[in-house]
mmCIF file of C-alpha atoms in Angstrom:
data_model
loop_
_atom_site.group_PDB
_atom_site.id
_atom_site.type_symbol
_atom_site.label_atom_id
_atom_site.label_comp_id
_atom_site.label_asym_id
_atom_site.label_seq_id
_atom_site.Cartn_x
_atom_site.Cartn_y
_atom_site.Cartn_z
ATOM 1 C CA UNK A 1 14.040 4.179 4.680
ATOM 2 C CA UNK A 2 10.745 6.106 5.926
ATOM 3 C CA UNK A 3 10.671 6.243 9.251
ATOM 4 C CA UNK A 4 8.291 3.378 11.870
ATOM 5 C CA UNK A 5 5.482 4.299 14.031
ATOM 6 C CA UNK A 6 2.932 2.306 15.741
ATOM 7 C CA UNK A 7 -0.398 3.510 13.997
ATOM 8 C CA UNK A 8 -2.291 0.747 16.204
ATOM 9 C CA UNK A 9 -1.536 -1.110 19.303
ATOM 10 C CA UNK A 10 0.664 -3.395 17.968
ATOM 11 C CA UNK A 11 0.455 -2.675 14.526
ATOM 12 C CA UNK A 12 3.618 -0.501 12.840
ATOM 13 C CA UNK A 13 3.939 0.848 9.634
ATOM 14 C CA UNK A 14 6.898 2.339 7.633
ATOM 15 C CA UNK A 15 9.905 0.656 6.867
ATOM 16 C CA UNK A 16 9.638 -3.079 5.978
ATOM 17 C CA UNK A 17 6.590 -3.781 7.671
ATOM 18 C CA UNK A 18 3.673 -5.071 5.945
ATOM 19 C CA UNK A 19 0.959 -2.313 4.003
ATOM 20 C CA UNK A 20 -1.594 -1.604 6.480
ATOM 21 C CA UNK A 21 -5.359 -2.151 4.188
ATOM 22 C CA UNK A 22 -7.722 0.335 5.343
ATOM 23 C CA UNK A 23 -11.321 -0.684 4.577
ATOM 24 C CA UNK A 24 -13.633 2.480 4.427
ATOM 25 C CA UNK A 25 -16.609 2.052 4.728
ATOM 26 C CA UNK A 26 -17.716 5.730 4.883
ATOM 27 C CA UNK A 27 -21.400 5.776 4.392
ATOM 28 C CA UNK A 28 -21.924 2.830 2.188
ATOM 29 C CA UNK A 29 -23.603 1.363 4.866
ATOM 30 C CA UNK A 30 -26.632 3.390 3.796
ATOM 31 C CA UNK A 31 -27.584 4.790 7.501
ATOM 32 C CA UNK A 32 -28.076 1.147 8.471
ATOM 33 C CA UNK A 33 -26.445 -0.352 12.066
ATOM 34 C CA UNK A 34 -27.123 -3.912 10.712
ATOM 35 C CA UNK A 35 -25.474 -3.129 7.262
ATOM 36 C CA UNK A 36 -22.440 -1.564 8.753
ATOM 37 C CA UNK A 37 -21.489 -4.473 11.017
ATOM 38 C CA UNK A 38 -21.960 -6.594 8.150
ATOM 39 C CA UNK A 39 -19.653 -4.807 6.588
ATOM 40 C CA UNK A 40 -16.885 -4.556 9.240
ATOM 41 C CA UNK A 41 -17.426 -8.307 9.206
ATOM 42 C CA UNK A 42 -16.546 -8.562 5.743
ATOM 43 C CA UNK A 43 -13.626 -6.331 6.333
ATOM 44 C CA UNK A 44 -12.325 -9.048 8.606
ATOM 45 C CA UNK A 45 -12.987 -11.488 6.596
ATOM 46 C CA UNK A 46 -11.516 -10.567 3.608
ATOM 47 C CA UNK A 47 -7.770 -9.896 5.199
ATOM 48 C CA UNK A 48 -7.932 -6.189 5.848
ATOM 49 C CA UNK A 49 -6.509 -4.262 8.829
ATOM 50 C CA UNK A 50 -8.990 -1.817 9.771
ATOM 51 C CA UNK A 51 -12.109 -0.531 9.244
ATOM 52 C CA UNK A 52 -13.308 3.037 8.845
ATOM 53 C CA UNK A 53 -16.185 5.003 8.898
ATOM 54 C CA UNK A 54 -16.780 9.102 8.385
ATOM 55 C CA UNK A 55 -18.429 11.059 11.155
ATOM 56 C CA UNK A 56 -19.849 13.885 11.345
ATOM 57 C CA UNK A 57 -20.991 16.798 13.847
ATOM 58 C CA UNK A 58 -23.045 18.532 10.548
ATOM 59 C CA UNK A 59 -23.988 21.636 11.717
ATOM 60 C CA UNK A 60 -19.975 22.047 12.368
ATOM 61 C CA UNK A 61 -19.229 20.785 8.893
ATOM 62 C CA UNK A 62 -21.854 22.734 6.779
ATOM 63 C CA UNK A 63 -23.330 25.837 6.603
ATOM 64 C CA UNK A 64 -27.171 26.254 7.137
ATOM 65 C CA UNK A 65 -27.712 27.111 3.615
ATOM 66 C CA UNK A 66 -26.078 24.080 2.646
ATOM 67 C CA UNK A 67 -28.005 21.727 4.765
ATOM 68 C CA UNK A 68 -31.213 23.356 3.608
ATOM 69 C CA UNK A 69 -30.181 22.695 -0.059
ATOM 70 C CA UNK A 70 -32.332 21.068 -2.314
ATOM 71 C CA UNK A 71 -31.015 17.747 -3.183
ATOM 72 C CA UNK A 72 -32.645 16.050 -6.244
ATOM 73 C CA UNK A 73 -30.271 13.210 -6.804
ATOM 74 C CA UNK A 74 -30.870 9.948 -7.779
ATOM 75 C CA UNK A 75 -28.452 8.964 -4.744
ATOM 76 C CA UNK A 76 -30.531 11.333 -2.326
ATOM 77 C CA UNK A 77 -32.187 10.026 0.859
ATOM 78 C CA UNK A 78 -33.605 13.390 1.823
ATOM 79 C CA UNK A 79 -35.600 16.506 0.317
ATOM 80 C CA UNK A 80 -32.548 18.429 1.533
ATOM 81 C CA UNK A 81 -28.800 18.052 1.915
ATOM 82 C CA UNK A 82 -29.061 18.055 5.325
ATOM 83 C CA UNK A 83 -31.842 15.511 5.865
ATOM 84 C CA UNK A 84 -29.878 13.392 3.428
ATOM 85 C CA UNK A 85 -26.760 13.347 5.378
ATOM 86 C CA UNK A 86 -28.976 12.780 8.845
ATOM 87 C CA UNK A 87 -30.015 9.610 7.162
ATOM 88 C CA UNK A 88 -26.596 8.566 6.647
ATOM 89 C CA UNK A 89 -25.289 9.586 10.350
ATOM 90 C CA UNK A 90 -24.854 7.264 12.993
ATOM 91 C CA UNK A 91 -25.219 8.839 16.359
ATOM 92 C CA UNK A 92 -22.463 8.909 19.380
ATOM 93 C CA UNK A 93 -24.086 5.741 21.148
ATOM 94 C CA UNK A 94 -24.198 3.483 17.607
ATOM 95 C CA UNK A 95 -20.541 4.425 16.955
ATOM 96 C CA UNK A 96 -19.353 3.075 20.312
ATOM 97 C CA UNK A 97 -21.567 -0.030 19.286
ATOM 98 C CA UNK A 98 -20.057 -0.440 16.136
ATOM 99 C CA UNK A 99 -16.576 0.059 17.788
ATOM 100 C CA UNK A 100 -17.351 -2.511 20.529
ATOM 101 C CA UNK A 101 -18.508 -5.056 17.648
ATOM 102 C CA UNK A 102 -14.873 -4.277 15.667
ATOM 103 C CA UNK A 103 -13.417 -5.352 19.154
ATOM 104 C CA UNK A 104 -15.115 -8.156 19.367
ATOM 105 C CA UNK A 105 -14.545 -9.743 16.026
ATOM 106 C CA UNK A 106 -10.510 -8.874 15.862
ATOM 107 C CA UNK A 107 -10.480 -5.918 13.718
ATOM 108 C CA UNK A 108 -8.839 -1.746 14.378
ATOM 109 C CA UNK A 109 -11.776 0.674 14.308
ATOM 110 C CA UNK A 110 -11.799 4.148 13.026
ATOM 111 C CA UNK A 111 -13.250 7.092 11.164
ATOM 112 C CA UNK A 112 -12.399 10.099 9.696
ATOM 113 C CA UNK A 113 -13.122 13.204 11.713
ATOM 114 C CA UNK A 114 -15.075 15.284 9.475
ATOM 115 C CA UNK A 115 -15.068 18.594 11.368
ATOM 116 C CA UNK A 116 -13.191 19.755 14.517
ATOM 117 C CA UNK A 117 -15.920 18.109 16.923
ATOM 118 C CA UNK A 118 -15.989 15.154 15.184
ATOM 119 C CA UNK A 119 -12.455 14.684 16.291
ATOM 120 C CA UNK A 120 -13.110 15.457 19.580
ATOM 121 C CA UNK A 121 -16.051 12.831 19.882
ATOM 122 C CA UNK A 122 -13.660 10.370 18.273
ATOM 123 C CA UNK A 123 -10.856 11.181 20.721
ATOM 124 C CA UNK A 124 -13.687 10.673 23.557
ATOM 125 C CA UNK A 125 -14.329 6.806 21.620
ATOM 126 C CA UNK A 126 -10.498 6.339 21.806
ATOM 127 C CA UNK A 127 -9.881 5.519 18.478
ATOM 128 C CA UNK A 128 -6.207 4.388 17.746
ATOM 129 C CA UNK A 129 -5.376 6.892 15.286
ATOM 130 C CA UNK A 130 -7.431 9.752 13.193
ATOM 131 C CA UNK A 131 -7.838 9.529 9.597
ATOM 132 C CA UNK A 132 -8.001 13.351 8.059
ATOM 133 C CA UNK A 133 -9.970 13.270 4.986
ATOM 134 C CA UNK A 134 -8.223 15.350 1.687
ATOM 135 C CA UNK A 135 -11.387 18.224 2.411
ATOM 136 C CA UNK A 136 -9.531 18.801 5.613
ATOM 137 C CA UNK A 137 -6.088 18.973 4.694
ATOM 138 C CA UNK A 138 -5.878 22.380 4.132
ATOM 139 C CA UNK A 139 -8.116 23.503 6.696
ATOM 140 C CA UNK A 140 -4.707 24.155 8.641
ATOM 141 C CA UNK A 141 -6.484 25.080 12.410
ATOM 142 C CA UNK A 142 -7.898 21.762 12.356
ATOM 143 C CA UNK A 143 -5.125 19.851 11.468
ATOM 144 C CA UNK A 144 -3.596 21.533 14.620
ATOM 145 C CA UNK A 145 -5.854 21.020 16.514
ATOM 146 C CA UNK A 146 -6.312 17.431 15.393
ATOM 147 C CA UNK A 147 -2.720 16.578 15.819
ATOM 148 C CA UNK A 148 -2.732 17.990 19.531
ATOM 149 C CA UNK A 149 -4.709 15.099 20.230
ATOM 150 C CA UNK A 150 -1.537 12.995 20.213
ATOM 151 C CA UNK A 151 -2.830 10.327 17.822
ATOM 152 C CA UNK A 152 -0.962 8.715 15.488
ATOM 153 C CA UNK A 153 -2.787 10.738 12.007
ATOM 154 C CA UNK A 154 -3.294 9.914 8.869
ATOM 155 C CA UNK A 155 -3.547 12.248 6.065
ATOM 156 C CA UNK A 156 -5.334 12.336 2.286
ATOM 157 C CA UNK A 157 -3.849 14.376 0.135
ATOM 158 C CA UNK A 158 -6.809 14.669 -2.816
ATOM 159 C CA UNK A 159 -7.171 18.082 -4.217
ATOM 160 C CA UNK A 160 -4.005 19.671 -2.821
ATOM 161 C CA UNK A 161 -0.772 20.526 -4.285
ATOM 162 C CA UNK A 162 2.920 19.804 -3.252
ATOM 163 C CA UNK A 163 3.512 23.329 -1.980
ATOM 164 C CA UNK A 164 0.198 22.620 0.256
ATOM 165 C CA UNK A 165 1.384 19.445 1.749
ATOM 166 C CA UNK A 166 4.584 20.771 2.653
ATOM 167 C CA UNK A 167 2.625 23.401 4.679
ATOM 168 C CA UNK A 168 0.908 20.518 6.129
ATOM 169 C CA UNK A 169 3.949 18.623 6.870
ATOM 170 C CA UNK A 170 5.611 21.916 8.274
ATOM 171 C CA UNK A 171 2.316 22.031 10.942
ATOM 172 C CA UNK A 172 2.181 18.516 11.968
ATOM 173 C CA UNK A 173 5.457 17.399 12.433
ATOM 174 C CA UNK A 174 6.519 19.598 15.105
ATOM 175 C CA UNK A 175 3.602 18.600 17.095
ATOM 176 C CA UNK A 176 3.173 15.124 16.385
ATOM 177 C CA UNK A 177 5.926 13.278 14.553
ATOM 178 C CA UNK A 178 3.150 10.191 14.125
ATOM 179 C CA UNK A 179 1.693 10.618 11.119
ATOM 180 C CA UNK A 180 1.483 9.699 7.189
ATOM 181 C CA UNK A 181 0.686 10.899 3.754
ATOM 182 C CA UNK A 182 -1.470 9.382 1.228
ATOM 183 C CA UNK A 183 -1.650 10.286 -2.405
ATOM 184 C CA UNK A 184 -5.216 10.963 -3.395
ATOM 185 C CA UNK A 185 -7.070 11.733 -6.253
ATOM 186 C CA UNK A 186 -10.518 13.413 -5.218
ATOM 187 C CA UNK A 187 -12.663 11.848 -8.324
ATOM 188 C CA UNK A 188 -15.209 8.747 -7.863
ATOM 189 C CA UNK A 189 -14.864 6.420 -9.775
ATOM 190 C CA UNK A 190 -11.269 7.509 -10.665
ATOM 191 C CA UNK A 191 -9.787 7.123 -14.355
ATOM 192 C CA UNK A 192 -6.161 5.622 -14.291
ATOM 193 C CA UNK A 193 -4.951 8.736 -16.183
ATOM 194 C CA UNK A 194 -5.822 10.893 -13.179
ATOM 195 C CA UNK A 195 -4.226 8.458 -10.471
ATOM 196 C CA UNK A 196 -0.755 9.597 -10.627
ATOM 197 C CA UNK A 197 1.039 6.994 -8.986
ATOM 198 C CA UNK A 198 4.453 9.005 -9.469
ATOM 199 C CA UNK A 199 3.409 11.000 -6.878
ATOM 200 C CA UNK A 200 4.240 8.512 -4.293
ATOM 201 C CA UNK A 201 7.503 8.298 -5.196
ATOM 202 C CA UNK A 202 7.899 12.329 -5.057
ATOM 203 C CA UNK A 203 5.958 12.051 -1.675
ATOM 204 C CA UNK A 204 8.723 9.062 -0.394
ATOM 205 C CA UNK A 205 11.727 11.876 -1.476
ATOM 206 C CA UNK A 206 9.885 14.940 -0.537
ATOM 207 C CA UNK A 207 9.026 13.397 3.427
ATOM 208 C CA UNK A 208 11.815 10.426 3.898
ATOM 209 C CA UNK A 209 10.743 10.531 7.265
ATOM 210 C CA UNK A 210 7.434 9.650 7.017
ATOM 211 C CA UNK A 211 5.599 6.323 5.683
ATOM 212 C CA UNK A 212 3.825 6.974 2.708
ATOM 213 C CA UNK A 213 0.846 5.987 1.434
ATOM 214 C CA UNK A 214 -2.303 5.571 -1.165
ATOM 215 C CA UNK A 215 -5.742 6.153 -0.649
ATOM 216 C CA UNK A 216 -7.817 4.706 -4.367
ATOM 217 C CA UNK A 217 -10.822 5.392 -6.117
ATOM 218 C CA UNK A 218 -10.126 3.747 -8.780
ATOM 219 C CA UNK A 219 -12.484 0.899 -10.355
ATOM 220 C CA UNK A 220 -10.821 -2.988 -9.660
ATOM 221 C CA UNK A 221 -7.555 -3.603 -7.775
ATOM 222 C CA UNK A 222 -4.513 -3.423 -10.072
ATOM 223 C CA UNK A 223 -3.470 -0.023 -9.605
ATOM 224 C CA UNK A 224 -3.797 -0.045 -5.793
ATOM 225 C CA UNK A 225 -0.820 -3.381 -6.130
ATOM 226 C CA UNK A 226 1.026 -1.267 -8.048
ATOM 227 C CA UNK A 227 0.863 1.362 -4.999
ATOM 228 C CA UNK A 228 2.179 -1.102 -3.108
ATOM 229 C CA UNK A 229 4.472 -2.340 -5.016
ATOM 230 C CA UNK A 230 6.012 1.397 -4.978
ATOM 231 C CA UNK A 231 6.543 1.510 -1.016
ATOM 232 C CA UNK A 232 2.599 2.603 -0.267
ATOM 233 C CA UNK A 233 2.661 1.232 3.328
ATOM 234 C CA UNK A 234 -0.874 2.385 4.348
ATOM 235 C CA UNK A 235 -3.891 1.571 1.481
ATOM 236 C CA UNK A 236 -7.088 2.877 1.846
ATOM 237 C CA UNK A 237 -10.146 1.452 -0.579
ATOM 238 C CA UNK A 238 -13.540 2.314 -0.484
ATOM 239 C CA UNK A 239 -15.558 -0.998 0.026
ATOM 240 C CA UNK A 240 -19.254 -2.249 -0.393
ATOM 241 C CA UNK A 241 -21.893 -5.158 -0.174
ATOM 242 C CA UNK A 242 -23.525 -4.067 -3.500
ATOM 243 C CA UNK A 243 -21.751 -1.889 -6.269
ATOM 244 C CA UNK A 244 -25.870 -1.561 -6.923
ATOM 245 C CA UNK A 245 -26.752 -0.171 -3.923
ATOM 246 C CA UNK A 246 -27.902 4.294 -3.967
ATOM 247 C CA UNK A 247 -25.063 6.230 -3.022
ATOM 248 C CA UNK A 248 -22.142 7.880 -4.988
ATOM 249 C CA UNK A 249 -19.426 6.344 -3.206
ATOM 250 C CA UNK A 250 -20.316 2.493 -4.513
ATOM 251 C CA UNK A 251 -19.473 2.381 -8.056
ATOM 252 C CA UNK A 252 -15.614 3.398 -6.713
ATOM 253 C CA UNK A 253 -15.762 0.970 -4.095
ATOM 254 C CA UNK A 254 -14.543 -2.616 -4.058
ATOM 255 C CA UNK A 255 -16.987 -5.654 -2.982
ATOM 256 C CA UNK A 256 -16.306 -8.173 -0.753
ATOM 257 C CA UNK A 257 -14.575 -10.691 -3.425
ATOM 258 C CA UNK A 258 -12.493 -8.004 -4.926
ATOM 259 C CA UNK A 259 -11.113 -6.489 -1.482
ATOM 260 C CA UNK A 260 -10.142 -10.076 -0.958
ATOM 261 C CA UNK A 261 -8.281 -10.332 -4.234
ATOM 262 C CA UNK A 262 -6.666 -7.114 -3.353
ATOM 263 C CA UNK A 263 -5.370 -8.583 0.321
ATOM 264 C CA UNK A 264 -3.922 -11.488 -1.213
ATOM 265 C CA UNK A 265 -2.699 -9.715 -3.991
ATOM 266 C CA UNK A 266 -0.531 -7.095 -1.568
ATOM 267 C CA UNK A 267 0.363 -10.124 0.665
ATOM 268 C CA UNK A 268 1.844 -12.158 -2.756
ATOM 269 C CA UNK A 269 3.629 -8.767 -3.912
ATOM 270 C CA UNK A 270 5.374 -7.977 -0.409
ATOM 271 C CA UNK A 271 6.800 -11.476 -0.532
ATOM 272 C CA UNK A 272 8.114 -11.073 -4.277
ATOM 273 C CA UNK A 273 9.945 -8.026 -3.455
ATOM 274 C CA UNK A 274 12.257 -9.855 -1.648
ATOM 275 C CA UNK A 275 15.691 -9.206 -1.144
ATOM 276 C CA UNK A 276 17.833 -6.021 -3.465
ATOM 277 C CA UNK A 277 20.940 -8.751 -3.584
ATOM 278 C CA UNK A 278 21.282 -10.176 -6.557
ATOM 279 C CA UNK A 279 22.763 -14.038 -6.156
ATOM 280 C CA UNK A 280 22.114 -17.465 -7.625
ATOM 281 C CA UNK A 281 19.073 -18.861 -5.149
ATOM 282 C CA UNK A 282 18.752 -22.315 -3.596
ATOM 283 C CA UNK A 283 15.223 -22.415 -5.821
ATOM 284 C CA UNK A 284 17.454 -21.995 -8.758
ATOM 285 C CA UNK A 285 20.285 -24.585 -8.098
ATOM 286 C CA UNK A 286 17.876 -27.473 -10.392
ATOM 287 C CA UNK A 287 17.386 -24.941 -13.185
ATOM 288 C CA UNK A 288 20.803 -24.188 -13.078
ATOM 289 C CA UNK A 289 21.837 -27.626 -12.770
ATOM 290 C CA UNK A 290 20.137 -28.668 -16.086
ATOM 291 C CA UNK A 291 20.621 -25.764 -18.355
ATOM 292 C CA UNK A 292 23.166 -23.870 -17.015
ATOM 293 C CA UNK A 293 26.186 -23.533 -19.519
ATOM 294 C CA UNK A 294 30.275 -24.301 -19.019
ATOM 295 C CA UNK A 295 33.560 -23.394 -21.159
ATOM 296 C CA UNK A 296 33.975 -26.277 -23.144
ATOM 297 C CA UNK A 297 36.776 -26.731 -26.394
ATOM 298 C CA UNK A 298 35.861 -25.351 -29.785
ATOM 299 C CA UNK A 299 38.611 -27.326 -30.751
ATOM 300 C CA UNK A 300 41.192 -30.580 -29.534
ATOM 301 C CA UNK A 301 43.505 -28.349 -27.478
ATOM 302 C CA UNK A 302 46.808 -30.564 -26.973
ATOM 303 C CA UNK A 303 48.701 -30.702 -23.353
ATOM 304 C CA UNK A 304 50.729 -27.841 -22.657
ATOM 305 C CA UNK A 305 49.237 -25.263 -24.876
ATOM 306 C CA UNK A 306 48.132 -22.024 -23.815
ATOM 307 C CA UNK A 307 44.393 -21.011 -24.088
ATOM 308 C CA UNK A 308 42.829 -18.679 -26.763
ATOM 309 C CA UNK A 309 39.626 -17.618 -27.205
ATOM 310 C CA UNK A 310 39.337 -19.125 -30.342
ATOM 311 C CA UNK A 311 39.947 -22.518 -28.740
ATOM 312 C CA UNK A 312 36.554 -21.848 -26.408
ATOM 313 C CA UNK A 313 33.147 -22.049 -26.569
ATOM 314 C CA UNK A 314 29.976 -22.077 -24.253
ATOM 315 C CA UNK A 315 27.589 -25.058 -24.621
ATOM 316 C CA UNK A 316 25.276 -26.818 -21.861
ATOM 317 C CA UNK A 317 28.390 -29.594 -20.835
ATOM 318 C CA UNK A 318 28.721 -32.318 -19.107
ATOM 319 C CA UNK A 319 30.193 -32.637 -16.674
ATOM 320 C CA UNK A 320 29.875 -28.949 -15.259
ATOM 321 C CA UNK A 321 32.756 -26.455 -15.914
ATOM 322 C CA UNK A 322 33.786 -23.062 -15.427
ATOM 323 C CA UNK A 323 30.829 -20.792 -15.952
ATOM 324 C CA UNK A 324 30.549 -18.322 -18.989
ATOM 325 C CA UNK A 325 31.821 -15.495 -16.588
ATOM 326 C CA UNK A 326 35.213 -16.846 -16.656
ATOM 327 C CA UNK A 327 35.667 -17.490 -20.787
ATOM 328 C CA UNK A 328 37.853 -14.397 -20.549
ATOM 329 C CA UNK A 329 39.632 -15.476 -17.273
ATOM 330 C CA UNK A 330 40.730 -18.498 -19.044
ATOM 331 C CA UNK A 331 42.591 -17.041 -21.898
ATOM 332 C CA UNK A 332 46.209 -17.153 -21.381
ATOM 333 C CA UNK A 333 45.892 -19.693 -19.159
ATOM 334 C CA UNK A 334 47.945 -23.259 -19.441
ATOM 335 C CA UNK A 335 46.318 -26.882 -20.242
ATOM 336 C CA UNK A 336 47.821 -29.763 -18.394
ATOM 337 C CA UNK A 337 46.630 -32.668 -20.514
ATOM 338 C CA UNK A 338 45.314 -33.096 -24.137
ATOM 339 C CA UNK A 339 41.260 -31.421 -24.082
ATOM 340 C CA UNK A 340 38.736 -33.289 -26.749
ATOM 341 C CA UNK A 341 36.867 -30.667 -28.944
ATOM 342 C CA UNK A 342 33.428 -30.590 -27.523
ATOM 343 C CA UNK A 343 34.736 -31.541 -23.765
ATOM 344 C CA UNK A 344 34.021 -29.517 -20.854
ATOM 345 C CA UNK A 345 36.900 -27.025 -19.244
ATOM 346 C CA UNK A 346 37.076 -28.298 -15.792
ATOM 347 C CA UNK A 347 39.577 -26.753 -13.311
ATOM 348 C CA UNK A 348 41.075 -30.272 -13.045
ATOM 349 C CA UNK A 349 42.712 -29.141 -16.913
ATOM 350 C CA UNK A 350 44.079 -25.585 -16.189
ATOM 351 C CA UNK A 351 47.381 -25.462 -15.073
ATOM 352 C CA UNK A 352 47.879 -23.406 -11.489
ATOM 353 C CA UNK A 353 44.138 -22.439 -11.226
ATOM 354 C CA UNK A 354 43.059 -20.491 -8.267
ATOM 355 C CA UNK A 355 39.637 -20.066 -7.905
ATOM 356 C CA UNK A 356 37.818 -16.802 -7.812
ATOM 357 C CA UNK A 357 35.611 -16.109 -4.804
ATOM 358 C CA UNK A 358 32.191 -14.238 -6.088
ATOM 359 C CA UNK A 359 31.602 -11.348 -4.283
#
């Protein structure tokens, strides 16, 4: 079973604790303070564990020849790609606000560190663990760096292979044994075909020490239950007000009715997995009760004789009998008074019964 840490104050994850729902809001809050507590609002709301942003220091992230960058897009708030991403980045004192109003309302606040100083200003806001985005997850000095920190981490895996994320595994876990992977496709919005579910289940034998996880981009919820339903124990979904709204990250993200369906959904499918016994349950007993069948007698069997199959049958009797299980257990076995064809086998009939004990 993959291994427990405490990813929040007094939140675990790993083993059979509950799938920790990641809300990410990213930037699809548009570069508006109002808009993103809205949104961590609705992330409350609707059941989920955390929210998350994505900061970023961008003259540490990009180059200056990407920042000056035309960018023509329909989704562009900006002449350039840097002016667009300014519009979209909260400063230092709005992300301690936004923190503050996550306190306030009851819900774990984060973001993912988008460049080495990044981390450090989120270290600074004392976030309770650092998200590393799947663009970092190679960049191998950072995730040193970021796992100095001591945080619990966890880590996207879009774009990277296996041999990659065992590097990544190799780097971090010597340093900071607190820590999870997430399988990640890096497409928005993300076709089923390319979701590769599978991989979580490579990911769970590859690293049996680790929780793993599942961060979506996928359109609707179904696939991100099926996650779960594998042993993801930390789910990350892009959410939104507006699929509508400008902004490449919306039509992949899930509004505030669907992230609710998805809650309830992973909260209905951790109760269904239930036990790995397999017995006859107390919600059963009626069903079992009504239409559950016996051993009853093909044919009159007379006192004294000595059981054949041929004598025995299984009908729906009554009163109850021996259970189908036992036809074969009977054969061989002694009558001690005359049987009526069509009359139930009881253990009152069988001569020197001893009752089996199910294992």
């Amino acid at each position: 079973m993959a291994r427990e840490f405490e990813l929040c104050p007094g939140r675990r994850v790993g083993g059979d604790q509950p799938c920790f729902i990641i809300a990410e809001i990213g930037q699809n809050h548009q570069g508006d303070l109002d808009i993103a507590k809205r949104m961590i609002r609705m992330a409350k709301d609707c059941g989920a564990d955390c929210a998350k942003f994505q900061k970023s220091e961008l003259e540490y992230k990009f180059n200056k020849k990407a920042l000056e960058r035309p960018y023509t897009s329909k989704h562009s708030w900006g002449k350039t790609y840097g002016e667009h991403k300014r519009h979209l980045e909260f400063s230092h004192d709005q992300y301690r606000e936004l923190k503050k109003y996550a306190e306030e309302i009851g819900i774990f606040f984060t973001a993912s560190g988008m460049d080495e100083m990044a981390v450090e200003f989120l270290h600074e806001l004392d976030v309770p663990f650092f998200k590393v985005g799947s663009g970092d997850t190679n960049n191998f000095p950072y995730l040193e760096k970021t796992a100095k920190k001591g945080r619990p981490m966890v880590i996207s895996s879009g774009m990277q292979s296996m041999n990659t994320m065992h590097q990544v595994y190799q780097i971090v876990k010597p340093i900071n044994p607190n820590f999870c992977f997430l399988q990640c496709t890096s497409a928005y919005p993300l076709q089923p075909e390319d979701v590769n579910l599978r991989v979580i289940s490579a990911y769970q034998s590859a690293f049996p020490d680790i929780p793993i996880g599942y961060s979506g981009h996928e359109t609707g919820i179904a696939i991100s239950v099926a996650a779960v339903a594998m042993g993801a124990k930390v789910l990350e979904r892009h959410v939104t007000l507006d699929k509508t709204w400008k902004g490449s990250d919306h039509q992949a993200s899930l509004e505030p009715n669907e992230l609710a369906e998805l809650v309830k959904a992973i909260r209905t499918v951790e109760k269904a997995m239930g036990s790995p016994v397999k017995q006859l349950l107390p919600c059963e007993m009626a069903c079992n009760e009504k239409l559950g069948k016996s051993v009853v007698a093909k044919v009159a069997i007379p006192e004294g004789a000595v059981l054949t199959l041929d004598m025995l049958t299984v009908k729906v009797g009554e009163p109850k009998g021996f259970p189908p299980e036992s036809i074969f257990d009977l054969v061989g076995q002694k009558v001690k008074k005359n049987i009526e064809e069509d009359e139930t086998i009881t253990e009152q009939v069988v001569e020197n019964h001893v009752k089996k004990v199910k294992c």
